[in-house]
C-alpha cells in the first residue's frame, strides 16, 4: 500500500519506542491521534490542547511529591523530570505540527527555574557529606542525560554551586566540632577538586 511520509505514520516496527525509567514508551497512540487531527483539519486545536495539558503535567513533575530526604527521593525526582523532558524531546523530533522546539525550550527554561527553587529548598535539609555527594552525582548524571537530548543545562551549574557551598559548610562544621572536642579532624572525602 501507499506509505505516509510523516514520522507518526511509520509502520509499527519503525515507530520509535524509547526506554524511559526502565519502561517501554509506545508513542503510536499519540501519532495516531495526531494523524486523526490532521485528517480532520484540527491539528492547531489538538496542538494547543496537547501543550496545555503537558504544561500542567510538567508543573506536577517539577513539584516534589514529598520531602526529599534520601538519595532515593532525589533520584525519583530527577528521573521523573528527565523522563518527562526526554519524552517531549521524542515527540518534538518525531512529529510535525504538535510542538515546536521554541515551545519546548520555553518549557525547559521554566523547568530550570523550578528545579533551582526546589533544589535550594530541599538542599537546605541535607546535613551529611555522603548525602551531598549522592545529590551532586545525581545532578551531574541528570545534566549529562538532558544535555544528550539537546537541552541546555548551563543554568543547572548554579545548583551544582549550591551543592558545593553546602558541602564546604558541612565539611567545615565537622572539622570545627572535632577541634572543639579535642579530636583530630575527621578525614573527609572531598566532592570537589
mmCIF file of C-alpha atoms in Angstrom:
data_model
loop_
_atom_site.group_PDB
_atom_site.id
_atom_site.type_symbol
_atom_site.label_atom_id
_atom_site.label_comp_id
_atom_site.label_asym_id
_atom_site.label_seq_id
_atom_site.Cartn_x
_atom_site.Cartn_y
_atom_site.Cartn_z
ATOM 1 C CA UNK A 1 0.000 0.000 0.000
ATOM 2 C CA UNK A 2 0.834 3.685 -0.013
ATOM 3 C CA UNK A 3 3.280 4.953 2.528
ATOM 4 C CA UNK A 4 2.818 8.065 4.610
ATOM 5 C CA UNK A 5 5.793 10.472 4.669
ATOM 6 C CA UNK A 6 5.027 11.740 8.175
ATOM 7 C CA UNK A 7 7.033 10.184 11.050
ATOM 8 C CA UNK A 8 3.889 9.361 13.021
ATOM 9 C CA UNK A 9 2.580 7.291 10.117
ATOM 10 C CA UNK A 10 5.547 4.933 10.008
ATOM 11 C CA UNK A 11 4.896 1.188 10.022
ATOM 12 C CA UNK A 12 4.587 -0.104 13.574
ATOM 13 C CA UNK A 13 8.006 -1.798 13.501
ATOM 14 C CA UNK A 14 9.595 1.614 12.818
ATOM 15 C CA UNK A 15 7.571 3.681 15.299
ATOM 16 C CA UNK A 16 10.076 4.873 17.883
ATOM 17 C CA UNK A 17 9.932 3.403 21.353
ATOM 18 C CA UNK A 18 12.374 4.554 23.956
ATOM 19 C CA UNK A 19 13.307 3.289 27.370
ATOM 20 C CA UNK A 20 12.288 5.898 29.897
ATOM 21 C CA UNK A 21 12.542 4.944 33.565
ATOM 22 C CA UNK A 22 13.031 1.267 32.641
ATOM 23 C CA UNK A 23 9.674 1.069 30.832
ATOM 24 C CA UNK A 24 8.947 0.974 27.119
ATOM 25 C CA UNK A 25 7.074 4.046 25.976
ATOM 26 C CA UNK A 26 4.889 3.478 22.958
ATOM 27 C CA UNK A 27 4.189 6.729 21.141
ATOM 28 C CA UNK A 28 1.940 5.179 18.499
ATOM 29 C CA UNK A 29 -1.349 6.248 20.191
ATOM 30 C CA UNK A 30 -0.146 9.837 20.133
ATOM 31 C CA UNK A 31 0.903 9.514 16.494
ATOM 32 C CA UNK A 32 -2.482 8.017 15.568
ATOM 33 C CA UNK A 33 -4.282 10.828 17.396
ATOM 34 C CA UNK A 34 -2.182 13.435 15.612
ATOM 35 C CA UNK A 35 -2.896 11.752 12.268
ATOM 36 C CA UNK A 36 -6.638 11.819 13.044
ATOM 37 C CA UNK A 37 -6.412 15.517 13.903
ATOM 38 C CA UNK A 38 -4.591 16.138 10.633
ATOM 39 C CA UNK A 39 -7.267 14.275 8.630
ATOM 40 C CA UNK A 40 -9.979 16.298 10.403
ATOM 41 C CA UNK A 41 -8.081 19.533 9.819
ATOM 42 C CA UNK A 42 -7.815 20.388 13.514
ATOM 43 C CA UNK A 43 -4.070 19.991 14.136
ATOM 44 C CA UNK A 44 -3.815 23.517 15.518
ATOM 45 C CA UNK A 45 -6.523 22.848 18.123
ATOM 46 C CA UNK A 46 -5.016 19.465 19.025
ATOM 47 C CA UNK A 47 -1.562 21.005 19.390
ATOM 48 C CA UNK A 48 -2.902 23.768 21.643
ATOM 49 C CA UNK A 49 -4.664 21.199 23.839
ATOM 50 C CA UNK A 50 -1.589 18.959 23.949
ATOM 51 C CA UNK A 51 0.661 21.834 25.012
ATOM 52 C CA UNK A 52 -1.801 22.986 27.652
ATOM 53 C CA UNK A 53 -2.043 19.517 29.184
ATOM 54 C CA UNK A 54 1.714 18.911 29.033
ATOM 55 C CA UNK A 55 2.305 22.266 30.759
ATOM 56 C CA UNK A 56 0.073 21.074 33.623
ATOM 57 C CA UNK A 57 1.903 17.736 33.753
ATOM 58 C CA UNK A 58 5.280 19.496 33.797
ATOM 59 C CA UNK A 59 4.177 21.531 36.809
ATOM 60 C CA UNK A 60 3.234 18.324 38.618
ATOM 61 C CA UNK A 61 6.505 16.574 37.756
ATOM 62 C CA UNK A 62 8.573 19.566 38.854
ATOM 63 C CA UNK A 63 6.890 19.730 42.255
ATOM 64 C CA UNK A 64 8.327 17.035 44.524
ATOM 65 C CA UNK A 65 5.612 14.812 45.941
ATOM 66 C CA UNK A 66 7.344 14.645 49.321
ATOM 67 C CA UNK A 67 10.281 15.984 51.252
ATOM 68 C CA UNK A 68 13.459 14.924 49.557
ATOM 69 C CA UNK A 69 15.284 13.394 52.498
ATOM 70 C CA UNK A 70 17.113 10.492 50.918
ATOM 71 C CA UNK A 71 19.076 9.592 47.839
ATOM 72 C CA UNK A 72 16.026 7.637 46.672
ATOM 73 C CA UNK A 73 13.683 10.640 46.772
ATOM 74 C CA UNK A 74 16.214 12.814 44.919
ATOM 75 C CA UNK A 75 16.686 10.033 42.351
ATOM 76 C CA UNK A 76 12.913 9.723 41.852
ATOM 77 C CA UNK A 77 12.613 13.467 41.344
ATOM 78 C CA UNK A 78 15.414 13.693 38.765
ATOM 79 C CA UNK A 79 14.217 10.560 36.943
ATOM 80 C CA UNK A 80 10.676 11.954 36.698
ATOM 81 C CA UNK A 81 11.862 15.291 35.337
ATOM 82 C CA UNK A 82 14.291 13.644 32.912
ATOM 83 C CA UNK A 83 11.639 11.182 31.725
ATOM 84 C CA UNK A 84 9.171 13.972 31.071
ATOM 85 C CA UNK A 85 11.625 16.027 29.017
ATOM 86 C CA UNK A 86 13.045 13.053 27.148
ATOM 87 C CA UNK A 87 9.502 12.107 26.122
ATOM 88 C CA UNK A 88 8.865 15.678 24.977
ATOM 89 C CA UNK A 89 12.116 15.629 23.009
ATOM 90 C CA UNK A 90 10.956 12.466 21.251
ATOM 91 C CA UNK A 91 7.560 13.996 20.456
ATOM 92 C CA UNK A 92 9.150 17.202 19.150
ATOM 93 C CA UNK A 93 11.584 15.334 16.905
ATOM 94 C CA UNK A 94 9.173 12.729 15.565
ATOM 95 C CA UNK A 95 6.079 14.813 14.860
ATOM 96 C CA UNK A 96 5.214 17.817 12.760
ATOM 97 C CA UNK A 97 2.782 20.416 13.999
ATOM 98 C CA UNK A 98 2.242 19.122 17.537
ATOM 99 C CA UNK A 99 5.009 21.004 19.312
ATOM 100 C CA UNK A 100 7.842 23.270 18.353
ATOM 101 C CA UNK A 101 11.399 23.497 19.579
ATOM 102 C CA UNK A 102 10.634 27.047 20.711
ATOM 103 C CA UNK A 103 7.749 25.842 22.914
ATOM 104 C CA UNK A 104 9.873 23.031 24.317
ATOM 105 C CA UNK A 105 12.782 25.385 25.051
ATOM 106 C CA UNK A 106 10.408 27.747 26.833
ATOM 107 C CA UNK A 107 9.008 24.889 28.913
ATOM 108 C CA UNK A 108 12.576 23.755 29.720
ATOM 109 C CA UNK A 109 13.553 27.269 30.857
ATOM 110 C CA UNK A 110 10.551 27.301 33.194
ATOM 111 C CA UNK A 111 11.629 23.885 34.458
ATOM 112 C CA UNK A 112 15.162 25.100 35.158
ATOM 113 C CA UNK A 113 13.780 27.902 37.314
ATOM 114 C CA UNK A 114 11.582 25.441 39.171
ATOM 115 C CA UNK A 115 14.383 22.893 39.620
ATOM 116 C CA UNK A 116 16.623 25.633 41.021
ATOM 117 C CA UNK A 117 13.980 26.652 43.575
ATOM 118 C CA UNK A 118 13.242 23.063 44.567
ATOM 119 C CA UNK A 119 16.918 22.232 44.991
ATOM 120 C CA UNK A 120 17.584 25.368 47.037
ATOM 121 C CA UNK A 121 14.731 24.460 49.366
ATOM 122 C CA UNK A 122 15.500 20.739 49.570
ATOM 123 C CA UNK A 123 19.287 21.021 49.817
ATOM 124 C CA UNK A 124 18.895 23.104 52.958
ATOM 125 C CA UNK A 125 17.780 19.857 54.626
ATOM 126 C CA UNK A 126 20.913 17.914 53.640
ATOM 127 C CA UNK A 127 23.237 17.567 56.586
ATOM 128 C CA UNK A 128 25.725 14.828 55.739
ATOM 129 C CA UNK A 129 28.636 14.849 53.349
ATOM 130 C CA UNK A 130 27.620 11.472 51.932
ATOM 131 C CA UNK A 131 24.122 12.747 51.084
ATOM 132 C CA UNK A 132 25.611 15.831 49.429
ATOM 133 C CA UNK A 133 27.917 13.642 47.317
ATOM 134 C CA UNK A 134 24.974 11.475 46.239
ATOM 135 C CA UNK A 135 22.885 14.506 45.271
ATOM 136 C CA UNK A 136 25.818 16.029 43.401
ATOM 137 C CA UNK A 137 26.258 12.837 41.376
ATOM 138 C CA UNK A 138 22.533 12.723 40.582
ATOM 139 C CA UNK A 139 22.682 16.304 39.318
ATOM 140 C CA UNK A 140 25.753 15.551 37.202
ATOM 141 C CA UNK A 141 24.025 12.500 35.693
ATOM 142 C CA UNK A 142 20.817 14.491 35.143
ATOM 143 C CA UNK A 143 22.787 17.222 33.359
ATOM 144 C CA UNK A 144 24.554 14.715 31.115
ATOM 145 C CA UNK A 145 21.286 12.971 30.242
ATOM 146 C CA UNK A 146 19.374 16.132 29.368
ATOM 147 C CA UNK A 147 22.346 17.625 27.545
ATOM 148 C CA UNK A 148 22.456 14.468 25.386
ATOM 149 C CA UNK A 149 18.847 15.221 24.417
ATOM 150 C CA UNK A 150 19.792 18.759 23.265
ATOM 151 C CA UNK A 151 18.664 20.626 26.384
ATOM 152 C CA UNK A 152 20.845 23.460 27.646
ATOM 153 C CA UNK A 153 21.957 22.662 31.190
ATOM 154 C CA UNK A 154 24.112 25.742 31.791
ATOM 155 C CA UNK A 155 21.702 27.182 34.374
ATOM 156 C CA UNK A 156 21.974 23.999 36.429
ATOM 157 C CA UNK A 157 25.558 24.980 37.166
ATOM 158 C CA UNK A 158 24.107 27.289 39.823
ATOM 159 C CA UNK A 159 22.540 24.274 41.511
ATOM 160 C CA UNK A 160 25.893 22.489 41.488
ATOM 161 C CA UNK A 161 27.480 25.585 43.037
ATOM 162 C CA UNK A 162 24.830 25.455 45.790
ATOM 163 C CA UNK A 163 25.772 21.836 46.433
ATOM 164 C CA UNK A 164 29.451 22.751 46.531
ATOM 165 C CA UNK A 165 28.849 25.576 49.018
ATOM 166 C CA UNK A 166 26.748 23.301 51.205
ATOM 167 C CA UNK A 167 29.380 20.580 51.067
ATOM 168 C CA UNK A 168 32.085 23.018 52.150
ATOM 169 C CA UNK A 169 29.919 24.265 55.018
ATOM 170 C CA UNK A 170 29.235 20.715 56.221
ATOM 171 C CA UNK A 171 32.925 19.827 55.993
ATOM 172 C CA UNK A 172 33.814 22.971 57.969
ATOM 173 C CA UNK A 173 31.227 22.117 60.628
ATOM 174 C CA UNK A 174 32.627 18.606 61.030
ATOM 175 C CA UNK A 175 36.170 19.949 61.365
ATOM 176 C CA UNK A 176 35.085 22.612 63.883
ATOM 177 C CA UNK A 177 33.201 20.098 66.025
ATOM 178 C CA UNK A 178 36.155 17.733 66.004
ATOM 179 C CA UNK A 179 38.530 20.516 67.038
ATOM 180 C CA UNK A 180 36.188 21.646 69.824
ATOM 181 C CA UNK A 181 36.053 18.107 71.150
ATOM 182 C CA UNK A 182 39.830 17.877 71.046
ATOM 183 C CA UNK A 183 39.909 15.185 68.391
ATOM 184 C CA UNK A 184 41.681 15.014 65.117
ATOM 185 C CA UNK A 185 39.652 16.439 62.309
ATOM 186 C CA UNK A 186 37.856 13.611 60.519
ATOM 187 C CA UNK A 187 39.171 12.708 57.125
ATOM 188 C CA UNK A 188 36.598 13.985 54.713
ATOM 189 C CA UNK A 189 36.288 12.817 51.188
ATOM 190 C CA UNK A 190 36.047 15.926 49.041
ATOM 191 C CA UNK A 191 33.374 16.045 46.379
ATOM 192 C CA UNK A 192 35.137 18.821 44.524
ATOM 193 C CA UNK A 193 38.585 19.086 43.102
#
